[in-house]
Amino acid sequence: MVDEKVIKAAQEKYGELLRQQLKRVEDLKKEGDWIDYSKLDKLIIGVCGGDGIGPYICASAQKVMEFLLADKIKAKKAEVRIIDGLTIERRAAVLKAIPDDTLAELKKCHVILKGPTTTPSKGDGWPNIESANVAMRKQLDLFANIRPVSVPELGINWTFFRENTEGSYALGSNGIEVTDDLAMDFCVATKQGTDRIITAAFEFAKNSGLNYLSLVTKANIIKTTDGKFLSTMERIAKDYPMVKWDSWFIDIMTAKLIDPARRSDFKVFVLPNLYGDILTDEAAQIQGGVGTAGSANVGKRYAMFEAIHGSAPRMVDEGRAQYADPCSMIKAVALMMDHIGEAEKGKKLNMALDVCVQFERKLVMTGRNTGATGDEFAQYIMDTIKRPDLEKVWNGYIEKAKASKKNN
Ligand code: IPM
Ligand code: MG
């Protein structure tokens, strides 16, 4: 027998979720235009260490950032602000993904460098609070999660545009346990949310000259929300006749990324939130591991730059936090440079990362005291940036690596 009271209670919860999402759509309709960093008197950069290894690797990355922006900071054209309060203990104590005072501080910044934060999951003893990453993405409306992956010697140059505020994440902490036997989660796609991520991906495909965009969904099964991505793609593509585009399902794309005959053809990807989460870990692994990948979370008003991995509390428990690899966070600094109009600095930092991590390897990181500390490695990167022959050195390594791949 169906218990009508149970259905009514679930309907009420669902109704509340619908009200929230429709209100969100109204807010999205009022969204302003992109911020212009060149018009700011002073760029405010928040640094938010997070927890676990977060504060360690974030501090190393902050040094690199301050080194690159030294002139701007000195001229008071940029200001770095430390923002505490995003630790799991604090979040659990106030039962909020982001404590109110921390959020208020974050909102006074333009861009944020953020260390990993521990995300509670069912059964780990922490209260069921939403992930701080996910909350920050939603509350600052950081709708585009941009994740570049490059392996020059394999011809791989991918940029992922992961939708960052909707999909299966929008109501990830608001599923309904209808009865002990029935649990339901929800997936959200709005016209406004889908339009803006697909437009951002087309703009990038066009402006970068790559002119090729691949949509990744499972629209044959998840017909309504993924279907909306597909139909939006068809509509917006008409405004970008110079960009070739195609549509893939997530399962086969997961296979294609490890197909040496095919993978270097792909350039720019656009995907709903959950597929973007999964596929970018696979892509990062091809580049050398999730520890090598950074991510830009970009909205029209705010932007946040972070690693794509978690807070590794085990490393802290074992007393090895200072040996955690800061390269993902340093990569995030390179993305920040590109975003704030300092592309030349971003390019140099990326070259130095390639030289130090992949080729020259004067210092290596092992995650323990058999290798360098994060701070030592950050210093190595800064010293490499200072080298006047950096570009030449980088080119030399890339050419050599390409040649040795061909001979294999
Ligand atoms: C990422 C991470 C986060 C996500 C976690 C930590 C909540 O995996 O940034 O990809 O799922 O988005
Ligand atoms: Mg992830």
CSV table of C-alpha atoms and ligand atoms in Angstrom, one decimal:
chain,number,residue,atom,x,y,z
A,1,MET,CA,0.0,0.0,0.0
A,2,VAL,CA,1.3,3.4,-0.9
A,3,ASP,CA,1.4,5.7,2.1
A,4,GLU,CA,0.0,9.0,0.8
A,5,LYS,CA,1.5,10.9,3.7
A,6,VAL,CA,5.0,9.9,2.6
A,7,ILE,CA,4.2,11.1,-0.9
A,8,LYS,CA,2.9,14.4,0.4
A,9,ALA,CA,6.0,15.0,2.5
A,10,ALA,CA,8.3,14.2,-0.5
A,11,GLN,CA,6.2,16.5,-2.7
A,12,GLU,CA,6.6,19.3,-0.3
A,13,LYS,CA,10.3,18.9,-0.2
A,14,TYR,CA,10.4,18.8,-4.0
A,15,GLY,CA,8.2,21.8,-4.2
A,16,GLU,CA,10.7,23.7,-2.0
A,17,LEU,CA,13.5,22.7,-4.3
A,18,LEU,CA,11.6,23.9,-7.4
A,19,ARG,CA,10.9,27.2,-5.7
A,20,GLN,CA,14.6,27.7,-4.9
A,21,GLN,CA,15.7,26.8,-8.5
A,22,LEU,CA,13.1,29.1,-10.1
A,23,LYS,CA,14.2,31.9,-7.9
A,24,ARG,CA,17.8,31.2,-9.0
A,25,VAL,CA,16.7,31.4,-12.6
A,26,GLU,CA,15.2,34.9,-11.9
A,27,ASP,CA,18.6,35.9,-10.4
A,28,LEU,CA,20.5,34.5,-13.4
A,29,LYS,CA,18.3,36.6,-15.7
A,30,LYS,CA,19.6,39.7,-13.9
A,31,GLU,CA,23.2,38.7,-14.1
A,32,GLY,CA,25.6,41.6,-14.9
A,33,ASP,CA,28.4,41.7,-17.5
A,34,TRP,CA,31.9,40.4,-17.2
A,35,ILE,CA,34.2,42.3,-14.9
A,36,ASP,CA,37.0,44.2,-16.6
A,37,TYR,CA,40.2,43.8,-14.5
A,38,SER,CA,42.0,46.5,-16.5
A,39,LYS,CA,39.6,49.1,-15.1
A,40,LEU,CA,40.1,48.3,-11.4
A,41,ASP,CA,42.1,50.6,-9.2
A,42,LYS,CA,43.3,47.7,-7.2
A,43,LEU,CA,42.9,44.0,-7.7
A,44,ILE,CA,42.0,42.2,-4.4
A,45,ILE,CA,43.3,38.7,-4.2
A,46,GLY,CA,42.0,36.5,-1.4
A,47,VAL,CA,44.1,33.5,-0.3
A,48,CYS,CA,42.2,30.8,1.5
A,49,GLY,CA,44.3,27.9,2.6
A,50,GLY,CA,41.5,25.4,3.3
A,51,ASP,CA,42.5,22.3,5.4
A,52,GLY,CA,44.6,19.2,5.4
A,53,ILE,CA,47.6,19.8,3.1
A,54,GLY,CA,45.7,22.9,1.8
A,55,PRO,CA,47.4,25.6,3.9
A,56,TYR,CA,50.8,24.1,3.1
A,57,ILE,CA,50.6,23.9,-0.7
A,58,CYS,CA,48.6,27.1,-0.9
A,59,ALA,CA,51.3,29.0,1.0
A,60,SER,CA,53.9,27.7,-1.5
A,61,ALA,CA,51.7,28.8,-4.4
A,62,GLN,CA,51.1,32.2,-2.8
A,63,LYS,CA,54.9,32.8,-2.8
A,64,VAL,CA,55.0,32.2,-6.5
A,65,MET,CA,52.0,34.4,-7.1
A,66,GLU,CA,53.5,37.3,-5.0
A,67,PHE,CA,56.8,36.8,-6.9
A,68,LEU,CA,55.0,37.2,-10.2
A,69,LEU,CA,52.9,40.1,-9.1
A,70,ALA,CA,55.6,41.9,-7.1
A,71,ASP,CA,55.5,45.1,-9.1
A,72,LYS,CA,51.8,45.3,-9.0
A,73,ILE,CA,51.7,44.7,-5.2
A,74,LYS,CA,54.4,47.3,-4.6
A,75,ALA,CA,52.6,49.8,-6.7
A,76,LYS,CA,49.4,49.0,-4.7
A,77,LYS,CA,47.7,47.9,-7.9
A,78,ALA,CA,47.1,44.5,-6.2
A,79,GLU,CA,46.5,43.5,-2.6
A,80,VAL,CA,46.8,40.0,-1.1
A,81,ARG,CA,44.4,39.1,1.7
A,82,ILE,CA,44.6,36.0,3.8
A,83,ILE,CA,41.1,34.6,4.6
A,84,ASP,CA,40.9,32.0,7.3
A,85,GLY,CA,37.9,30.1,8.4
A,86,LEU,CA,37.4,27.4,5.8
A,87,THR,CA,38.7,24.5,7.8
A,88,ILE,CA,36.5,21.4,8.3
A,89,GLU,CA,36.4,21.9,12.1
A,90,ARG,CA,35.1,25.4,11.7
A,91,ARG,CA,32.6,24.4,9.0
A,92,ALA,CA,31.4,21.5,11.1
A,93,ALA,CA,31.1,23.7,14.2
A,94,VAL,CA,28.8,26.3,12.5
A,95,LEU,CA,27.2,23.6,10.3
A,96,LYS,CA,27.8,25.6,7.1
A,97,ALA,CA,29.7,24.9,4.0
A,98,ILE,CA,31.2,28.4,4.2
A,99,PRO,CA,30.9,30.3,7.5
A,100,ASP,CA,29.1,33.6,7.0
A,101,ASP,CA,32.0,35.8,8.0
A,102,THR,CA,34.3,33.9,5.7
A,103,LEU,CA,31.9,34.3,2.8
A,104,ALA,CA,31.6,38.0,3.5
A,105,GLU,CA,35.4,38.3,3.3
A,106,LEU,CA,35.5,36.3,0.1
A,107,LYS,CA,32.9,38.6,-1.5
A,108,LYS,CA,35.2,41.6,-1.0
A,109,CYS,CA,37.8,40.0,-3.3
A,110,HIS,CA,38.0,39.9,-7.1
A,111,VAL,CA,39.9,36.6,-7.4
A,112,ILE,CA,40.7,33.9,-4.9
A,113,LEU,CA,43.5,31.4,-4.6
A,114,LYS,CA,42.0,28.4,-2.6
A,115,GLY,CA,43.6,25.4,-1.1
A,116,PRO,CA,41.8,22.0,-1.0
A,117,THR,CA,39.1,21.6,1.6
A,118,THR,CA,37.9,18.3,3.1
A,119,THR,CA,34.5,17.3,1.7
A,120,PRO,CA,32.4,15.3,4.2
A,121,SER,CA,30.9,12.1,2.7
A,122,LYS,CA,28.3,9.8,4.1
A,123,GLY,CA,29.6,7.7,7.0
A,124,ASP,CA,32.9,9.6,7.7
A,125,GLY,CA,31.8,11.1,11.0
A,126,TRP,CA,31.5,14.7,9.8
A,127,PRO,CA,28.0,16.3,9.6
A,128,ASN,CA,26.2,16.3,6.2
A,129,ILE,CA,27.4,19.7,5.2
A,130,GLU,CA,27.9,20.6,1.6
A,131,SER,CA,31.4,20.6,0.1
A,132,ALA,CA,33.1,24.0,0.5
A,133,ASN,CA,34.2,23.9,-3.1
A,134,VAL,CA,30.7,23.3,-4.4
A,135,ALA,CA,29.3,25.9,-2.1
A,136,MET,CA,31.8,28.5,-3.2
A,137,ARG,CA,31.2,27.8,-6.8
A,138,LYS,CA,27.5,28.3,-6.3
A,139,GLN,CA,27.6,31.2,-3.9
A,140,LEU,CA,30.0,33.2,-6.1
A,141,ASP,CA,28.3,31.9,-9.2
A,142,LEU,CA,31.6,30.5,-10.7
A,143,PHE,CA,29.8,28.8,-13.6
A,144,ALA,CA,32.8,27.8,-15.7
A,145,ASN,CA,35.3,25.3,-14.4
A,146,ILE,CA,38.1,25.6,-16.9
A,147,ARG,CA,40.7,22.8,-16.7
A,148,PRO,CA,43.6,22.7,-19.2
A,149,VAL,CA,45.6,19.6,-19.7
A,150,SER,CA,48.7,19.6,-21.9
A,151,VAL,CA,51.3,17.0,-22.9
A,152,PRO,CA,53.2,18.7,-25.7
A,153,GLU,CA,55.2,15.7,-26.7
A,154,LEU,CA,52.0,13.7,-27.3
A,155,GLY,CA,50.4,16.6,-29.1
A,156,ILE,CA,47.8,16.8,-26.3
A,157,ASN,CA,46.4,20.3,-25.7
A,158,TRP,CA,42.9,20.0,-24.1
A,159,THR,CA,40.8,22.6,-22.4
A,160,PHE,CA,37.7,21.4,-20.5
A,161,PHE,CA,34.8,23.7,-19.8
A,162,ARG,CA,32.9,22.0,-17.0
A,163,GLU,CA,29.6,23.5,-16.0
A,164,ASN,CA,30.1,24.3,-12.4
A,165,THR,CA,26.9,25.3,-10.7
A,166,GLU,CA,24.2,23.0,-11.9
A,167,GLY,CA,23.8,19.3,-13.1
A,168,SER,CA,24.0,16.6,-10.4
A,169,TYR,CA,25.8,19.0,-8.1
A,170,ALA,CA,23.1,21.6,-7.8
A,171,LEU,CA,21.0,19.6,-5.4
A,172,GLY,CA,23.6,17.0,-4.4
A,173,SER,CA,23.0,17.6,-0.7
A,174,ASN,CA,19.2,17.9,-1.2
A,175,GLY,CA,18.2,14.5,-2.4
A,176,ILE,CA,15.0,13.0,-0.9
A,177,GLU,CA,15.0,9.8,1.1
A,178,VAL,CA,11.4,9.1,0.4
A,179,THR,CA,11.3,5.9,2.5
A,180,ASP,CA,14.0,3.5,3.7
A,181,ASP,CA,13.6,1.7,0.4
A,182,LEU,CA,13.5,4.7,-2.0
A,183,ALA,CA,16.1,7.5,-2.4
A,184,MET,CA,16.0,10.1,-5.2
A,185,ASP,CA,18.6,12.6,-6.3
A,186,PHE,CA,18.1,15.4,-8.8
A,187,CYS,CA,19.9,16.9,-11.8
A,188,VAL,CA,19.3,20.5,-12.8
A,189,ALA,CA,19.8,22.3,-16.1
A,190,THR,CA,18.5,25.8,-16.7
A,191,LYS,CA,18.4,27.7,-20.0
A,192,GLN,CA,20.5,30.5,-18.6
A,193,GLY,CA,23.1,28.1,-17.0
A,194,THR,CA,23.4,26.0,-20.1
A,195,ASP,CA,23.6,28.9,-22.5
A,196,ARG,CA,26.4,30.7,-20.6
A,197,ILE,CA,28.8,27.7,-20.3
A,198,ILE,CA,28.3,26.7,-23.9
A,199,THR,CA,28.8,30.3,-25.0
A,200,ALA,CA,32.0,30.5,-22.9
A,201,ALA,CA,33.4,27.3,-24.5
A,202,PHE,CA,32.6,28.5,-28.0
A,203,GLU,CA,34.2,31.9,-27.3
A,204,PHE,CA,37.3,30.1,-26.1
A,205,ALA,CA,37.4,27.8,-29.1
A,206,LYS,CA,37.1,30.8,-31.4
A,207,ASN,CA,39.5,33.2,-29.7
A,208,SER,CA,42.2,30.6,-29.1
A,209,GLY,CA,42.1,29.7,-32.8
A,210,LEU,CA,41.5,26.1,-32.0
A,211,ASN,CA,38.1,26.2,-33.6
A,212,TYR,CA,37.0,22.8,-32.5
A,213,LEU,CA,34.6,22.1,-29.6
A,214,SER,CA,33.3,18.7,-28.4
A,215,LEU,CA,30.2,18.4,-26.3
A,216,VAL,CA,30.2,15.4,-23.9
A,217,THR,CA,26.9,14.2,-22.4
A,218,LYS,CA,24.8,11.0,-22.0
A,219,ALA,CA,21.9,12.6,-23.8
A,220,ASN,CA,20.7,9.2,-25.1
A,221,ILE,CA,19.8,8.2,-21.5
A,222,ILE,CA,19.6,11.4,-19.4
A,223,LYS,CA,17.3,12.8,-21.9
A,224,THR,CA,15.9,16.0,-20.2
A,225,THR,CA,18.9,17.8,-18.7
A,226,ASP,CA,21.6,16.4,-21.0
A,227,GLY,CA,19.2,16.8,-23.9
A,228,LYS,CA,19.0,20.5,-23.0
A,229,PHE,CA,22.8,20.7,-23.4
A,230,LEU,CA,22.6,19.1,-26.8
A,231,SER,CA,19.8,21.3,-28.1
A,232,THR,CA,21.5,24.4,-26.7
A,233,MET,CA,24.7,23.4,-28.4
A,234,GLU,CA,22.9,23.1,-31.7
A,235,ARG,CA,21.3,26.5,-31.3
A,236,ILE,CA,24.5,28.4,-30.1
A,237,ALA,CA,26.7,26.8,-32.7
A,238,LYS,CA,24.9,28.8,-35.4
A,239,ASP,CA,26.6,31.9,-34.0
A,240,TYR,CA,30.0,30.3,-34.4
A,241,PRO,CA,30.2,29.0,-38.0
A,242,MET,CA,34.0,29.1,-37.8
A,243,VAL,CA,34.1,26.5,-34.9
A,244,LYS,CA,33.7,22.9,-35.9
A,245,TRP,CA,31.7,21.0,-33.2
A,246,ASP,CA,30.6,17.5,-32.5
A,247,SER,CA,28.7,15.6,-29.8
A,248,TRP,CA,30.0,12.5,-27.8
A,249,PHE,CA,28.7,10.3,-25.0
A,250,ILE,CA,30.7,10.3,-21.8
A,251,ASP,CA,31.4,6.5,-21.9
A,252,ILE,CA,33.0,6.5,-25.3
A,253,MET,CA,34.9,9.8,-24.7
A,254,THR,CA,36.4,8.2,-21.5
A,255,ALA,CA,37.8,5.5,-23.9
A,256,LYS,CA,38.9,8.0,-26.6
A,257,LEU,CA,41.1,10.0,-24.2
A,258,ILE,CA,43.3,6.9,-23.8
A,259,ASP,CA,43.2,6.1,-27.6
A,260,PRO,CA,46.7,7.3,-28.9
A,261,ALA,CA,45.4,7.3,-32.5
A,262,ARG,CA,42.6,9.7,-31.7
A,263,ARG,CA,43.1,11.8,-28.6
A,264,SER,CA,45.3,14.5,-29.9
A,265,ASP,CA,42.5,15.5,-32.3
A,266,PHE,CA,40.4,16.8,-29.5
A,267,LYS,CA,40.9,20.4,-28.4
A,268,VAL,CA,38.1,22.0,-26.3
A,269,PHE,CA,35.4,20.2,-24.4
A,270,VAL,CA,32.2,21.3,-22.8
A,271,LEU,CA,30.4,19.1,-20.4
A,272,PRO,CA,27.8,19.0,-17.6
A,273,ASN,CA,29.1,19.2,-14.1
A,274,LEU,CA,29.5,15.5,-13.1
A,275,TYR,CA,31.0,14.3,-16.4
A,276,GLY,CA,33.4,17.2,-16.2
A,277,ASP,CA,34.4,16.2,-12.7
A,278,ILE,CA,35.2,12.6,-13.8
A,279,LEU,CA,36.7,13.2,-17.2
A,280,THR,CA,39.1,15.9,-16.0
A,281,ASP,CA,40.6,13.5,-13.4
A,282,GLU,CA,41.2,11.0,-16.2
A,283,ALA,CA,42.7,13.7,-18.4
A,284,ALA,CA,44.9,15.0,-15.5
A,285,GLN,CA,46.2,11.4,-15.0
A,286,ILE,CA,47.4,11.4,-18.6
A,287,GLN,CA,49.3,14.6,-17.9
A,288,GLY,CA,51.0,13.0,-14.9
A,289,GLY,CA,48.4,12.8,-12.1
A,290,VAL,CA,45.8,14.9,-10.5
A,291,GLY,CA,48.6,16.6,-8.6
A,292,THR,CA,49.7,18.3,-11.8
A,293,ALA,CA,46.4,19.9,-12.7
A,294,GLY,CA,45.0,23.2,-11.7
A,295,SER,CA,41.6,24.6,-12.3
A,296,ALA,CA,40.0,28.0,-12.9
A,297,ASN,CA,36.5,28.5,-11.5
A,298,VAL,CA,35.2,31.5,-13.3
A,299,GLY,CA,32.1,33.7,-13.1
A,300,LYS,CA,31.3,37.1,-14.4
A,301,ARG,CA,32.1,38.9,-11.1
A,302,TYR,CA,34.4,36.5,-9.2
A,303,ALA,CA,37.0,33.8,-10.1
A,304,MET,CA,38.6,31.2,-7.9
A,305,PHE,CA,41.7,29.2,-8.6
A,306,GLU,CA,42.4,25.8,-7.1
A,307,ALA,CA,43.9,22.3,-7.4
A,308,ILE,CA,41.7,19.6,-8.8
A,309,HIS,CA,42.5,17.2,-5.9
A,310,GLY,CA,41.5,16.9,-2.3
A,311,SER,CA,43.0,17.8,1.1
A,312,ALA,CA,44.9,14.5,1.8
A,313,PRO,CA,44.4,14.6,5.6
A,314,ARG,CA,46.5,11.4,5.8
A,315,MET,CA,49.6,13.3,4.9
A,316,VAL,CA,49.0,15.7,7.8
A,317,ASP,CA,48.3,12.8,10.2
A,318,GLU,CA,51.6,11.2,9.1
A,319,GLY,CA,53.5,14.4,9.6
A,320,ARG,CA,54.4,14.8,5.9
A,321,ALA,CA,52.3,17.8,5.0
A,322,GLN,CA,55.3,20.0,4.1
A,323,TYR,CA,56.3,17.4,1.5
A,324,ALA,CA,52.9,17.7,-0.3
A,325,ASP,CA,53.3,18.7,-4.0
A,326,PRO,CA,52.2,22.3,-4.5
A,327,CYS,CA,52.3,22.1,-8.3
A,328,SER,CA,48.6,21.8,-8.9
A,329,MET,CA,48.2,25.0,-6.9
A,330,ILE,CA,51.0,26.7,-8.7
A,331,LYS,CA,49.3,25.7,-12.0
A,332,ALA,CA,46.2,27.4,-10.6
A,333,VAL,CA,48.4,30.5,-10.2
A,334,ALA,CA,49.3,30.3,-13.9
A,335,LEU,CA,45.5,30.2,-14.7
A,336,MET,CA,45.0,33.2,-12.5
A,337,MET,CA,47.6,35.1,-14.4
A,338,ASP,CA,45.9,34.4,-17.7
A,339,HIS,CA,42.6,35.4,-16.2
A,340,ILE,CA,43.6,38.7,-14.8
A,341,GLY,CA,45.3,39.8,-18.0
A,342,GLU,CA,48.9,38.8,-17.2
A,343,ALA,CA,49.1,36.1,-19.9
A,344,GLU,CA,52.9,36.6,-20.4
A,345,LYS,CA,53.5,35.8,-16.7
A,346,GLY,CA,51.2,32.8,-17.0
A,347,LYS,CA,53.1,31.5,-20.0
A,348,LYS,CA,56.4,31.8,-18.2
A,349,LEU,CA,55.1,30.0,-15.1
A,350,ASN,CA,53.8,27.2,-17.2
A,351,MET,CA,57.1,26.8,-19.0
A,352,ALA,CA,58.9,26.8,-15.7
A,353,LEU,CA,56.5,24.1,-14.4
A,354,ASP,CA,57.2,21.9,-17.4
A,355,VAL,CA,61.0,22.3,-17.1
A,356,CYS,CA,61.1,21.6,-13.3
A,357,VAL,CA,58.5,18.9,-13.1
A,358,GLN,CA,58.9,17.0,-16.4
A,359,PHE,CA,62.4,17.6,-17.8
A,360,GLU,CA,65.2,19.1,-15.8
A,361,ARG,CA,64.0,17.7,-12.4
A,362,LYS,CA,66.9,19.2,-10.3
A,363,LEU,CA,64.5,18.7,-7.4
A,364,VAL,CA,61.9,16.0,-7.2
A,365,MET,CA,58.9,15.6,-4.9
A,366,THR,CA,58.1,12.2,-3.4
A,367,GLY,CA,55.5,13.2,-0.8
A,368,ARG,CA,58.0,12.4,2.0
A,369,ASN,CA,61.4,13.4,3.3
A,370,THR,CA,63.1,11.5,0.5
A,371,GLY,CA,62.3,14.5,-1.7
A,372,ALA,CA,62.0,18.2,-1.7
A,373,THR,CA,59.5,20.2,0.4
A,374,GLY,CA,56.8,22.2,-1.3
A,375,ASP,CA,58.5,25.4,-0.4
A,376,GLU,CA,61.8,24.2,-1.8
A,377,PHE,CA,60.1,23.2,-5.0
A,378,ALA,CA,58.3,26.6,-5.3
A,379,GLN,CA,61.7,28.3,-4.9
A,380,TYR,CA,63.1,26.1,-7.7
A,381,ILE,CA,60.2,27.2,-9.9
A,382,MET,CA,60.8,30.9,-9.1
A,383,ASP,CA,64.5,30.5,-9.9
A,384,THR,CA,63.6,28.9,-13.2
A,385,ILE,CA,61.3,31.7,-14.1
A,386,LYS,CA,64.2,34.1,-13.6
A,387,ARG,CA,66.3,32.3,-16.1
A,388,PRO,CA,66.7,34.6,-19.2
A,389,ASP,CA,67.0,31.5,-21.4
A,390,LEU,CA,63.8,29.9,-20.1
A,391,GLU,CA,61.9,29.9,-23.4
A,392,LYS,CA,64.9,28.5,-25.3
A,393,VAL,CA,65.5,25.8,-22.6
A,394,TRP,CA,61.8,24.9,-22.7
A,395,ASN,CA,61.7,24.6,-26.5
A,396,GLY,CA,64.8,22.4,-26.5
A,397,TYR,CA,63.2,19.9,-24.0
A,398,ILE,CA,59.9,19.8,-26.0
A,399,GLU,CA,61.6,19.2,-29.3
A,400,LYS,CA,63.7,16.4,-27.7
A,401,ALA,CA,60.7,14.8,-26.1
A,402,LYS,CA,58.8,14.9,-29.4
A,403,ALA,CA,61.6,13.3,-31.3
A,404,SER,CA,62.1,10.5,-28.7
A,405,LYS,CA,58.3,9.7,-28.9
A,406,LYS,CA,58.5,9.4,-32.6
A,407,ASN,CA,61.4,7.0,-32.4
A,408,ASN,CA,59.6,4.8,-29.9
B,1,IPM,C1,36.9,18.7,-8.1
B,1,IPM,C2,36.7,17.9,-6.8
B,1,IPM,C3,35.4,18.4,-6.2
B,1,IPM,C4,34.2,18.2,-7.1
B,1,IPM,C5,35.1,17.8,-4.8
B,1,IPM,C6,36.3,18.0,-3.9
B,1,IPM,C7,33.9,18.3,-4.2
B,1,IPM,O1,36.6,16.6,-7.2
B,1,IPM,O2,37.1,20.0,-8.0
B,1,IPM,O3,36.9,18.2,-9.2
B,1,IPM,O4,33.6,17.1,-7.1
B,1,IPM,O5,33.9,19.1,-7.9
B,2,MG,MG,37.0,16.1,-9.2
